[in-house]
PDB file of N, CA and C in Angstrom:
ATOM      1  N   LEU A 243      77.605  76.293  66.833  1.00  0.00           N
ATOM      2  CA  LEU A 243      78.161  77.055  67.944  1.00  0.00           C
ATOM      3  C   LEU A 243      78.610  78.413  67.426  1.00  0.00           C
ATOM      4  N   GLU A 244      78.079  79.479  68.028  1.00  0.00           N
ATOM      5  CA  GLU A 244      78.426  80.834  67.610  1.00  0.00           C
ATOM      6  C   GLU A 244      79.756  81.248  68.228  1.00  0.00           C
ATOM      7  N   ARG A 245      80.615  81.857  67.422  1.00  0.00           N
ATOM      8  CA  ARG A 245      81.934  82.276  67.881  1.00  0.00           C
ATOM      9  C   ARG A 245      81.855  83.685  68.478  1.00  0.00           C
ATOM     10  N   LEU A 246      82.427  83.855  69.651  1.00  0.00           N
ATOM     11  CA  LEU A 246      82.475  85.157  70.293  1.00  0.00           C
ATOM     12  C   LEU A 246      83.616  85.966  69.701  1.00  0.00           C
ATOM     13  N   LEU A 247      83.309  87.129  69.177  1.00  0.00           N
ATOM     14  CA  LEU A 247      84.329  88.045  68.697  1.00  0.00           C
ATOM     15  C   LEU A 247      84.526  89.088  69.790  1.00  0.00           C
ATOM     16  N   GLU A 248      85.680  89.039  70.430  1.00  0.00           N
ATOM     17  CA  GLU A 248      85.907  89.872  71.597  1.00  0.00           C
ATOM     18  C   GLU A 248      85.814  91.356  71.287  1.00  0.00           C
ATOM     19  N   GLY A 249      86.248  91.768  70.103  1.00  0.00           N
ATOM     20  CA  GLY A 249      86.138  93.172  69.722  1.00  0.00           C
ATOM     21  C   GLY A 249      84.694  93.620  69.682  1.00  0.00           C
ATOM     22  N   GLU A 250      83.826  92.781  69.132  1.00  0.00           N
ATOM     23  CA  GLU A 250      82.400  93.096  69.088  1.00  0.00           C
ATOM     24  C   GLU A 250      81.805  93.105  70.490  1.00  0.00           C
ATOM     25  N   ALA A 251      82.280  92.227  71.352  1.00  0.00           N
ATOM     26  CA  ALA A 251      81.794  92.197  72.733  1.00  0.00           C
ATOM     27  C   ALA A 251      82.171  93.480  73.465  1.00  0.00           C
ATOM     28  N   VAL A 252      83.350  94.008  73.223  1.00  0.00           N
ATOM     29  CA  VAL A 252      83.772  95.269  73.848  1.00  0.00           C
ATOM     30  C   VAL A 252      82.872  96.405  73.381  1.00  0.00           C
ATOM     31  N   VAL A 253      82.668  96.512  72.070  1.00  0.00           N
ATOM     32  CA  VAL A 253      81.825  97.578  71.526  1.00  0.00           C
ATOM     33  C   VAL A 253      80.396  97.446  72.045  1.00  0.00           C
ATOM     34  N   SER A 254      79.881  96.240  72.094  1.00  0.00           N
ATOM     35  CA  SER A 254      78.531  96.008  72.592  1.00  0.00           C
ATOM     36  C   SER A 254      78.397  96.421  74.054  1.00  0.00           C
ATOM     37  N   THR A 255      79.390  96.094  74.852  1.00  0.00           N
ATOM     38  CA  THR A 255      79.370  96.447  76.271  1.00  0.00           C
ATOM     39  C   THR A 255      79.459  97.957  76.444  1.00  0.00           C
ATOM     40  N   GLN A 256      80.268  98.620  75.633  1.00  0.00           N
ATOM     41  CA  GLN A 256      80.421 100.073  75.728  1.00  0.00           C
ATOM     42  C   GLN A 256      79.131 100.797  75.374  1.00  0.00           C
ATOM     43  N   SER A 257      78.343 100.232  74.473  1.00  0.00           N
ATOM     44  CA  SER A 257      77.160 100.928  73.978  1.00  0.00           C
ATOM     45  C   SER A 257      75.858 100.419  74.582  1.00  0.00           C
ATOM     46  N   THR A 258      75.939  99.687  75.684  1.00  0.00           N
ATOM     47  CA  THR A 258      74.748  99.113  76.293  1.00  0.00           C
ATOM     48  C   THR A 258      73.728 100.174  76.660  1.00  0.00           C
ATOM     49  N   GLY A 259      74.149 101.214  77.361  1.00  0.00           N
ATOM     50  CA  GLY A 259      73.245 102.290  77.749  1.00  0.00           C
ATOM     51  C   GLY A 259      72.357 101.905  78.918  1.00  0.00           C
ATOM     52  N   GLY A 260      71.593 102.857  79.389  1.00  0.00           N
ATOM     53  CA  GLY A 260      70.679 102.607  80.501  1.00  0.00           C
ATOM     54  C   GLY A 260      71.412 102.309  81.793  1.00  0.00           C
ATOM     55  N   GLU A 261      70.756 101.605  82.679  1.00  0.00           N
ATOM     56  CA  GLU A 261      71.369 101.304  83.974  1.00  0.00           C
ATOM     57  C   GLU A 261      72.431 100.220  83.891  1.00  0.00           C
ATOM     58  N   ASP A 262      72.580  99.577  82.726  1.00  0.00           N
ATOM     59  CA  ASP A 262      73.623  98.570  82.535  1.00  0.00           C
ATOM     60  C   ASP A 262      74.925  99.172  82.008  1.00  0.00           C
ATOM     61  N   THR A 263      75.000 100.492  81.927  1.00  0.00           N
ATOM     62  CA  THR A 263      76.195 101.152  81.414  1.00  0.00           C
ATOM     63  C   THR A 263      77.326 101.056  82.440  1.00  0.00           C
ATOM     64  N   TYR A 264      78.516 100.782  81.958  1.00  0.00           N
ATOM     65  CA  TYR A 264      79.699 100.690  82.811  1.00  0.00           C
ATOM     66  C   TYR A 264      80.514 101.969  82.691  1.00  0.00           C
ATOM     67  N   ALA A 265      81.073 102.429  83.806  1.00  0.00           N
ATOM     68  CA  ALA A 265      81.927 103.611  83.780  1.00  0.00           C
ATOM     69  C   ALA A 265      83.221 103.314  83.032  1.00  0.00           C
ATOM     70  N   SER A 266      83.724 102.092  83.170  1.00  0.00           N
ATOM     71  CA  SER A 266      84.948 101.700  82.484  1.00  0.00           C
ATOM     72  C   SER A 266      85.010 100.190  82.362  1.00  0.00           C
ATOM     73  N   LEU A 267      85.844  99.744  81.440  1.00  0.00           N
ATOM     74  CA  LEU A 267      86.070  98.319  81.237  1.00  0.00           C
ATOM     75  C   LEU A 267      87.508  97.990  81.625  1.00  0.00           C
ATOM     76  N   VAL A 268      87.710  96.795  82.159  1.00  0.00           N
ATOM     77  CA  VAL A 268      89.048  96.287  82.455  1.00  0.00           C
ATOM     78  C   VAL A 268      89.219  95.027  81.620  1.00  0.00           C
ATOM     79  N   TYR A 269      90.263  94.999  80.787  1.00  0.00           N
ATOM     80  CA  TYR A 269      90.508  93.865  79.890  1.00  0.00           C
ATOM     81  C   TYR A 269      91.863  93.261  80.229  1.00  0.00           C
ATOM     82  N   LEU A 270      91.865  91.980  80.533  1.00  0.00           N
ATOM     83  CA  LEU A 270      93.102  91.256  80.806  1.00  0.00           C
ATOM     84  C   LEU A 270      93.379  90.326  79.635  1.00  0.00           C
ATOM     85  N   GLY A 271      94.612  90.322  79.167  1.00  0.00           N
ATOM     86  CA  GLY A 271      94.946  89.459  78.044  1.00  0.00           C
ATOM     87  C   GLY A 271      96.432  89.231  77.945  1.00  0.00           C
ATOM     88  N   ASP A 272      96.803  88.282  77.066  1.00  0.00           N
ATOM     89  CA  ASP A 272      98.223  88.009  76.874  1.00  0.00           C
ATOM     90  C   ASP A 272      98.595  87.707  75.435  1.00  0.00           C
ATOM     91  N   GLY A 273      97.642  87.361  74.595  1.00  0.00           N
ATOM     92  CA  GLY A 273      97.965  86.935  73.243  1.00  0.00           C
ATOM     93  C   GLY A 273      97.679  87.974  72.180  1.00  0.00           C
ATOM     94  N   SER A 274      98.177  87.727  70.974  1.00  0.00           N
ATOM     95  CA  SER A 274      97.967  88.658  69.872  1.00  0.00           C
ATOM     96  C   SER A 274      96.492  88.748  69.494  1.00  0.00           C
ATOM     97  N   ASN A 275      95.710  87.711  69.786  1.00  0.00           N
ATOM     98  CA  ASN A 275      94.277  87.750  69.492  1.00  0.00           C
ATOM     99  C   ASN A 275      93.544  88.749  70.386  1.00  0.00           C
ATOM    100  N   ASP A 276      94.182  89.233  71.444  1.00  0.00           N
ATOM    101  CA  ASP A 276      93.581  90.226  72.329  1.00  0.00           C
ATOM    102  C   ASP A 276      93.768  91.651  71.822  1.00  0.00           C
ATOM    103  N   LEU A 277      94.568  91.859  70.791  1.00  0.00           N
ATOM    104  CA  LEU A 277      94.836  93.204  70.300  1.00  0.00           C
ATOM    105  C   LEU A 277      93.584  93.871  69.741  1.00  0.00           C
ATOM    106  N   CYS A 278      92.794  93.177  68.964  1.00  0.00           N
ATOM    107  CA  CYS A 278      91.598  93.757  68.350  1.00  0.00           C
ATOM    108  C   CYS A 278      90.649  94.344  69.402  1.00  0.00           C
ATOM    109  N   PRO A 279      90.261  93.599  70.419  1.00  0.00           N
ATOM    110  CA  PRO A 279      89.364  94.198  71.415  1.00  0.00           C
ATOM    111  C   PRO A 279      90.014  95.329  72.197  1.00  0.00           C
ATOM    112  N   VAL A 280      91.301  95.229  72.461  1.00  0.00           N
ATOM    113  CA  VAL A 280      91.993  96.268  73.212  1.00  0.00           C
ATOM    114  C   VAL A 280      92.004  97.585  72.439  1.00  0.00           C
ATOM    115  N   LEU A 281      92.127  97.520  71.127  1.00  0.00           N
ATOM    116  CA  LEU A 281      92.132  98.730  70.308  1.00  0.00           C
ATOM    117  C   LEU A 281      90.784  99.445  70.340  1.00  0.00           C
ATOM    118  N   LYS A 282      89.744  98.779  70.790  1.00  0.00           N
ATOM    119  CA  LYS A 282      88.415  99.383  70.873  1.00  0.00           C
ATOM    120  C   LYS A 282      88.142 100.019  72.237  1.00  0.00           C
ATOM    121  N   LEU A 283      89.061  99.860  73.179  1.00  0.00           N
ATOM    122  CA  LEU A 283      88.881 100.459  74.499  1.00  0.00           C
ATOM    123  C   LEU A 283      89.049 101.968  74.422  1.00  0.00           C
ATOM    124  N   THR A 284      88.411 102.672  75.339  1.00  0.00           N
ATOM    125  CA  THR A 284      88.439 104.135  75.330  1.00  0.00           C
ATOM    126  C   THR A 284      89.208 104.681  76.530  1.00  0.00           C
ATOM    127  N   SER A 285      89.215 106.002  76.673  1.00  0.00           N
ATOM    128  CA  SER A 285      90.059 106.659  77.668  1.00  0.00           C
ATOM    129  C   SER A 285      89.737 106.276  79.113  1.00  0.00           C
ATOM    130  N   GLY A 286      88.540 105.865  79.425  1.00  0.00           N
ATOM    131  CA  GLY A 286      88.206 105.480  80.787  1.00  0.00           C
ATOM    132  C   GLY A 286      88.472 104.021  81.085  1.00  0.00           C
ATOM    133  N   ASP A 287      88.959 103.290  80.103  1.00  0.00           N
ATOM    134  CA  ASP A 287      89.151 101.846  80.235  1.00  0.00           C
ATOM    135  C   ASP A 287      90.591 101.499  80.611  1.00  0.00           C
ATOM    136  N   LEU A 288      90.785 100.249  80.967  1.00  0.00           N
ATOM    137  CA  LEU A 288      92.094  99.762  81.399  1.00  0.00           C
ATOM    138  C   LEU A 288      92.379  98.425  80.730  1.00  0.00           C
ATOM    139  N   VAL A 289      93.562  98.289  80.165  1.00  0.00           N
ATOM    140  CA  VAL A 289      94.019  96.996  79.664  1.00  0.00           C
ATOM    141  C   VAL A 289      95.191  96.565  80.530  1.00  0.00           C
ATOM    142  N   CYS A 290      95.166  95.311  80.933  1.00  0.00           N
ATOM    143  CA  CYS A 290      96.236  94.724  81.737  1.00  0.00           C
ATOM    144  C   CYS A 290      96.847  93.583  80.932  1.00  0.00           C
ATOM    145  N   PRO A 291      97.872  93.888  80.124  1.00  0.00           N
ATOM    146  CA  PRO A 291      98.524  92.824  79.367  1.00  0.00           C
ATOM    147  C   PRO A 291      99.518  92.081  80.264  1.00  0.00           C
ATOM    148  N   ARG A 292      99.589  90.793  80.092  1.00  0.00           N
ATOM    149  CA  ARG A 292     100.547  90.009  80.865  1.00  0.00           C
ATOM    150  C   ARG A 292     101.955  90.330  80.365  1.00  0.00           C
ATOM    151  N   ALA A 293     102.816  90.778  81.280  1.00  0.00           N
ATOM    152  CA  ALA A 293     104.173  91.210  80.932  1.00  0.00           C
ATOM    153  C   ALA A 293     104.941  90.092  80.237  1.00  0.00           C
ATOM    154  N   LYS A 294     105.725  90.484  79.248  1.00  0.00           N
ATOM    155  CA  LYS A 294     106.604  89.595  78.482  1.00  0.00           C
ATOM    156  C   LYS A 294     105.858  88.633  77.569  1.00  0.00           C
ATOM    157  N   TYR A 295     104.549  88.831  77.405  1.00  0.00           N
ATOM    158  CA  TYR A 295     103.773  88.017  76.472  1.00  0.00           C
ATOM    159  C   TYR A 295     103.461  88.863  75.243  1.00  0.00           C
ATOM    160  N   ARG A 296     102.926  88.218  74.231  1.00  0.00           N
ATOM    161  CA  ARG A 296     102.723  88.838  72.918  1.00  0.00           C
ATOM    162  C   ARG A 296     101.934  90.151  72.983  1.00  0.00           C
ATOM    163  N   LEU A 297     100.834  90.203  73.731  1.00  0.00           N
ATOM    164  CA  LEU A 297     100.029  91.420  73.776  1.00  0.00           C
ATOM    165  C   LEU A 297     100.839  92.584  74.348  1.00  0.00           C
ATOM    166  N   ALA A 298     101.587  92.363  75.393  1.00  0.00           N
ATOM    167  CA  ALA A 298     102.403  93.429  75.978  1.00  0.00           C
ATOM    168  C   ALA A 298     103.413  93.949  74.961  1.00  0.00           C
ATOM    169  N   ARG A 299     104.014  93.058  74.203  1.00  0.00           N
ATOM    170  CA  ARG A 299     104.983  93.485  73.183  1.00  0.00           C
ATOM    171  C   ARG A 299     104.289  94.292  72.085  1.00  0.00           C
ATOM    172  N   LEU A 300     103.111  93.843  71.666  1.00  0.00           N
ATOM    173  CA  LEU A 300     102.373  94.570  70.631  1.00  0.00           C
ATOM    174  C   LEU A 300     101.961  95.961  71.124  1.00  0.00           C
ATOM    175  N   LEU A 301     101.480  96.046  72.348  1.00  0.00           N
ATOM    176  CA  LEU A 301     101.040  97.328  72.884  1.00  0.00           C
ATOM    177  C   LEU A 301     102.202  98.296  73.080  1.00  0.00           C
ATOM    178  N   SER A 302     103.386  97.774  73.359  1.00  0.00           N
ATOM    179  CA  SER A 302     104.536  98.661  73.543  1.00  0.00           C
ATOM    180  C   SER A 302     104.875  99.398  72.252  1.00  0.00           C
ATOM    181  N   THR A 303     104.484  98.844  71.107  1.00  0.00           N
ATOM    182  CA  THR A 303     104.730  99.514  69.826  1.00  0.00           C
ATOM    183  C   THR A 303     103.555 100.391  69.408  1.00  0.00           C
ATOM    184  N   LYS A 304     102.432 100.276  70.096  1.00  0.00           N
ATOM    185  CA  LYS A 304     101.226 101.012  69.720  1.00  0.00           C
ATOM    186  C   LYS A 304     100.736 101.953  70.815  1.00  0.00           C
ATOM    187  N   LYS A 305     101.544 102.192  71.849  1.00  0.00           N
ATOM    188  CA  LYS A 305     101.038 102.964  72.981  1.00  0.00           C
ATOM    189  C   LYS A 305     100.627 104.384  72.605  1.00  0.00           C
ATOM    190  N   ASP A 306     101.180 104.958  71.551  1.00  0.00           N
ATOM    191  CA  ASP A 306     100.751 106.290  71.122  1.00  0.00           C
ATOM    192  C   ASP A 306      99.356 106.264  70.501  1.00  0.00           C
ATOM    193  N   GLU A 307      98.930 105.101  70.006  1.00  0.00           N
ATOM    194  CA  GLU A 307      97.617 104.956  69.388  1.00  0.00           C
ATOM    195  C   GLU A 307      96.541 104.583  70.405  1.00  0.00           C
ATOM    196  N   MET A 308      96.947 104.161  71.580  1.00  0.00           N
ATOM    197  CA  MET A 308      96.008 103.641  72.575  1.00  0.00           C
ATOM    198  C   MET A 308      95.290 104.771  73.294  1.00  0.00           C
ATOM    199  N   MET A 309      93.993 104.625  73.448  1.00  0.00           N
ATOM    200  CA  MET A 309      93.218 105.588  74.214  1.00  0.00           C
ATOM    201  C   MET A 309      93.084 105.145  75.668  1.00  0.00           C
ATOM    202  N   CYS A 310      93.156 103.851  75.908  1.00  0.00           N
ATOM    203  CA  CYS A 310      92.936 103.321  77.249  1.00  0.00           C
ATOM    204  C   CYS A 310      94.222 103.352  78.081  1.00  0.00           C
ATOM    205  N   ASN A 311      94.055 103.150  79.363  1.00  0.00           N
ATOM    206  CA  ASN A 311      95.187 103.033  80.276  1.00  0.00           C
ATOM    207  C   ASN A 311      95.787 101.646  80.143  1.00  0.00           C
ATOM    208  N   ILE A 312      97.113 101.546  80.256  1.00  0.00           N
ATOM    209  CA  ILE A 312      97.820 100.281  80.093  1.00  0.00           C
ATOM    210  C   ILE A 312      98.618  99.998  81.359  1.00  0.00           C
ATOM    211  N   VAL A 313      98.318  98.883  82.007  1.00  0.00           N
ATOM    212  CA  VAL A 313      99.048  98.490  83.214  1.00  0.00           C
ATOM    213  C   VAL A 313      99.435  97.013  83.085  1.00  0.00           C
ATOM    214  N   PRO A 314     100.700  96.728  82.772  1.00  0.00           N
ATOM    215  CA  PRO A 314     101.141  95.336  82.649  1.00  0.00           C
ATOM    216  C   PRO A 314     101.153  94.620  84.005  1.00  0.00           C
ATOM    217  N   TRP A 315     101.034  93.308  83.948  1.00  0.00           N
ATOM    218  CA  TRP A 315     101.116  92.497  85.162  1.00  0.00           C
ATOM    219  C   TRP A 315     101.933  91.257  84.857  1.00  0.00           C
ATOM    220  N   SER A 316     102.545  90.700  85.899  1.00  0.00           N
ATOM    221  CA  SER A 316     103.376  89.517  85.688  1.00  0.00           C
ATOM    222  C   SER A 316     102.831  88.278  86.383  1.00  0.00           C
ATOM    223  N   ASP A 317     102.130  88.475  87.478  1.00  0.00           N
ATOM    224  CA  ASP A 317     101.532  87.342  88.198  1.00  0.00           C
ATOM    225  C   ASP A 317     100.399  87.865  89.074  1.00  0.00           C
ATOM    226  N   ALA A 318      99.702  86.980  89.719  1.00  0.00           N
ATOM    227  CA  ALA A 318      98.563  87.377  90.549  1.00  0.00           C
ATOM    228  C   ALA A 318      98.990  88.311  91.670  1.00  0.00           C
ATOM    229  N   GLY A 319     100.222  88.186  92.114  1.00  0.00           N
ATOM    230  CA  GLY A 319     100.726  89.050  93.181  1.00  0.00           C
ATOM    231  C   GLY A 319     100.788  90.512  92.778  1.00  0.00           C
ATOM    232  N   THR A 320     100.942  90.796  91.481  1.00  0.00           N
ATOM    233  CA  THR A 320     100.926  92.187  91.019  1.00  0.00           C
ATOM    234  C   THR A 320      99.550  92.590  90.508  1.00  0.00           C
ATOM    235  N   LEU A 321      98.800  91.643  89.965  1.00  0.00           N
ATOM    236  CA  LEU A 321      97.497  91.953  89.381  1.00  0.00           C
ATOM    237  C   LEU A 321      96.421  92.183  90.439  1.00  0.00           C
ATOM    238  N   VAL A 322      96.343  91.328  91.432  1.00  0.00           N
ATOM    239  CA  VAL A 322      95.277  91.413  92.427  1.00  0.00           C
ATOM    240  C   VAL A 322      95.269  92.758  93.152  1.00  0.00           C
ATOM    241  N   PRO A 323      96.406  93.261  93.642  1.00  0.00           N
ATOM    242  CA  PRO A 323      96.366  94.569  94.309  1.00  0.00           C
ATOM    243  C   PRO A 323      95.892  95.701  93.390  1.00  0.00           C
ATOM    244  N   LEU A 324      96.264  95.640  92.111  1.00  0.00           N
ATOM    245  CA  LEU A 324      95.812  96.660  91.175  1.00  0.00           C
ATOM    246  C   LEU A 324      94.303  96.625  91.016  1.00  0.00           C
ATOM    247  N   LEU A 325      93.754  95.446  90.864  1.00  0.00           N
ATOM    248  CA  LEU A 325      92.307  95.310  90.707  1.00  0.00           C
ATOM    249  C   LEU A 325      91.573  95.688  91.991  1.00  0.00           C
ATOM    250  N   GLU A 326      92.142  95.344  93.131  1.00  0.00           N
ATOM    251  CA  GLU A 326      91.522  95.727  94.404  1.00  0.00           C
ATOM    252  C   GLU A 326      91.452  97.241  94.536  1.00  0.00           C
ATOM    253  N   ARG A 327      92.534  97.930  94.162  1.00  0.00           N
ATOM    254  CA  ARG A 327      92.541  99.384  94.240  1.00  0.00           C
ATOM    255  C   ARG A 327      91.528  99.986  93.272  1.00  0.00           C
ATOM    256  N   LEU A 328      91.370  99.377  92.106  1.00  0.00           N
ATOM    257  CA  LEU A 328      90.371  99.849  91.154  1.00  0.00           C
ATOM    258  C   LEU A 328      88.975  99.703  91.745  1.00  0.00           C
ATOM    259  N   LEU A 329      88.707  98.564  92.339  1.00  0.00           N
ATOM    260  CA  LEU A 329      87.394  98.331  92.937  1.00  0.00           C
ATOM    261  C   LEU A 329      87.126  99.255  94.118  1.00  0.00           C
ATOM    262  N   GLU A 330      88.174  99.687  94.784  1.00  0.00           N
ATOM    263  CA  GLU A 330      88.029 100.610  95.912  1.00  0.00           C
ATOM    264  C   GLU A 330      87.914 102.055  95.454  1.00  0.00           C
ATOM    265  N   GLY A 331      87.940 102.278  94.157  1.00  0.00           N
ATOM    266  CA  GLY A 331      87.778 103.627  93.639  1.00  0.00           C
ATOM    267  C   GLY A 331      89.068 104.321  93.283  1.00  0.00           C
ATOM    268  N   GLY A 332      90.158 103.558  93.145  1.00  0.00           N
ATOM    269  CA  GLY A 332      91.435 104.154  92.755  1.00  0.00           C
ATOM    270  C   GLY A 332      91.399 104.641  91.325  1.00  0.00           C
ATOM    271  N   ARG A 333      92.348 105.477  90.962  1.00  0.00           N
ATOM    272  CA  ARG A 333      92.470 105.993  89.603  1.00  0.00           C
ATOM    273  C   ARG A 333      93.433 105.125  88.825  1.00  0.00           C
ATOM    274  N   MET A 334      93.232 105.040  87.512  1.00  0.00           N
ATOM    275  CA  MET A 334      94.102 104.253  86.655  1.00  0.00           C
ATOM    276  C   MET A 334      95.132 105.160  86.011  1.00  0.00           C
ATOM    277  N   GLY A 335      96.392 104.759  86.049  1.00  0.00           N
ATOM    278  CA  GLY A 335      97.450 105.534  85.412  1.00  0.00           C
ATOM    279  C   GLY A 335      97.940 104.841  84.163  1.00  0.00           C
ATOM    280  N   MET A 336      98.609 105.560  83.311  1.00  0.00           N
ATOM    281  CA  MET A 336      99.179 104.984  82.105  1.00  0.00           C
ATOM    282  C   MET A 336     100.421 104.207  82.495  1.00  0.00           C
ATOM    283  N   GLY A 337     100.351 102.908  82.426  1.00  0.00           N
ATOM    284  CA  GLY A 337     101.414 102.090  82.948  1.00  0.00           C
ATOM    285  C   GLY A 337     102.593 101.884  82.039  1.00  0.00           C
ATOM    286  N   MET A 338     102.379 101.514  80.816  1.00  0.00           N
ATOM    287  CA  MET A 338     103.466 101.115  79.960  1.00  0.00           C
ATOM    288  C   MET A 338     104.368 102.285  79.632  1.00  0.00           C
ATOM    289  N   GLY A 339     105.638 102.121  79.934  1.00  0.00           N
ATOM    290  CA  GLY A 339     106.597 103.137  79.583  1.00  0.00           C
ATOM    291  C   GLY A 339     106.806 104.210  80.628  1.00  0.00           C
ATOM    292  N   ARG A 340     106.049 104.214  81.720  1.00  0.00           N
ATOM    293  CA  ARG A 340     106.213 105.258  82.723  1.00  0.00           C
ATOM    294  C   ARG A 340     107.066 104.826  83.897  1.00  0.00           C
ATOM    295  N   SER A 341     107.056 103.555  84.220  1.00  0.00           N
ATOM    296  CA  SER A 341     107.907 103.091  85.315  1.00  0.00           C
ATOM    297  C   SER A 341     108.175 101.610  85.138  1.00  0.00           C
ATOM    298  N   SER A 342     109.033 101.084  85.950  1.00  0.00           N
ATOM    299  CA  SER A 342     109.374  99.676  85.815  1.00  0.00           C
ATOM    300  C   SER A 342     108.490  98.780  86.649  1.00  0.00           C
ATOM    301  N   SER A 343     107.683  99.353  87.526  1.00  0.00           N
ATOM    302  CA  SER A 343     106.850  98.561  88.415  1.00  0.00           C
ATOM    303  C   SER A 343     105.373  98.824  88.133  1.00  0.00           C
ATOM    304  N   PRO A 344     104.590  97.782  87.827  1.00  0.00           N
ATOM    305  CA  PRO A 344     103.168  97.975  87.589  1.00  0.00           C
ATOM    306  C   PRO A 344     102.471  98.628  88.772  1.00  0.00           C
ATOM    307  N   GLU A 345     102.926  98.366  89.993  1.00  0.00           N
ATOM    308  CA  GLU A 345     102.287  98.948  91.156  1.00  0.00           C
ATOM    309  C   GLU A 345     102.431 100.466  91.144  1.00  0.00           C
ATOM    310  N   ASP A 346     103.562 100.975  90.655  1.00  0.00           N
ATOM    311  CA  ASP A 346     103.796 102.405  90.590  1.00  0.00           C
ATOM    312  C   ASP A 346     102.900 103.083  89.559  1.00  0.00           C
ATOM    313  N   ASP A 347     102.405 102.308  88.605  1.00  0.00           N
ATOM    314  CA  ASP A 347     101.626 102.869  87.515  1.00  0.00           C
ATOM    315  C   ASP A 347     100.153 103.000  87.842  1.00  0.00           C
ATOM    316  N   PHE A 348      99.745 102.495  88.948  1.00  0.00           N
ATOM    317  CA  PHE A 348      98.338 102.540  89.329  1.00  0.00           C
ATOM    318  C   PHE A 348      98.192 103.624  90.367  1.00  0.00           C
ATOM    319  N   MET A 349      97.785 104.788  89.917  1.00  0.00           N
ATOM    320  CA  MET A 349      97.823 105.958  90.790  1.00  0.00           C
ATOM    321  C   MET A 349      96.483 106.203  91.448  1.00  0.00           C
ATOM    322  N   THR A 350      96.532 106.730  92.666  1.00  0.00           N
ATOM    323  CA  THR A 350      95.290 107.140  93.350  1.00  0.00           C
ATOM    324  C   THR A 350      95.216 108.643  93.366  1.00  0.00           C
TER     325      THR A 350
END
């Protein structure tokens, strides 16, 4: 059984090219094992770390190093509206450290 390395999957997806190219990636995670792939995200991408979990704590110490947008979430009630707005063509804002509400961090 081949092991999926999420960091390699992010890089592979970013470099696909052709008509399979994505304008941006959205990565949801909560654990420290999610840090490696998140560090490979670029300025057009979005990471949604689960609030108060290990990944959110790690990202709060590395936000100056992050190229991607960071929008924490606490439950489906906060995550679903953010993703819906993204799918509708909303803009992604830098979430961590800018306000206390994830909804406020997702700007149009």
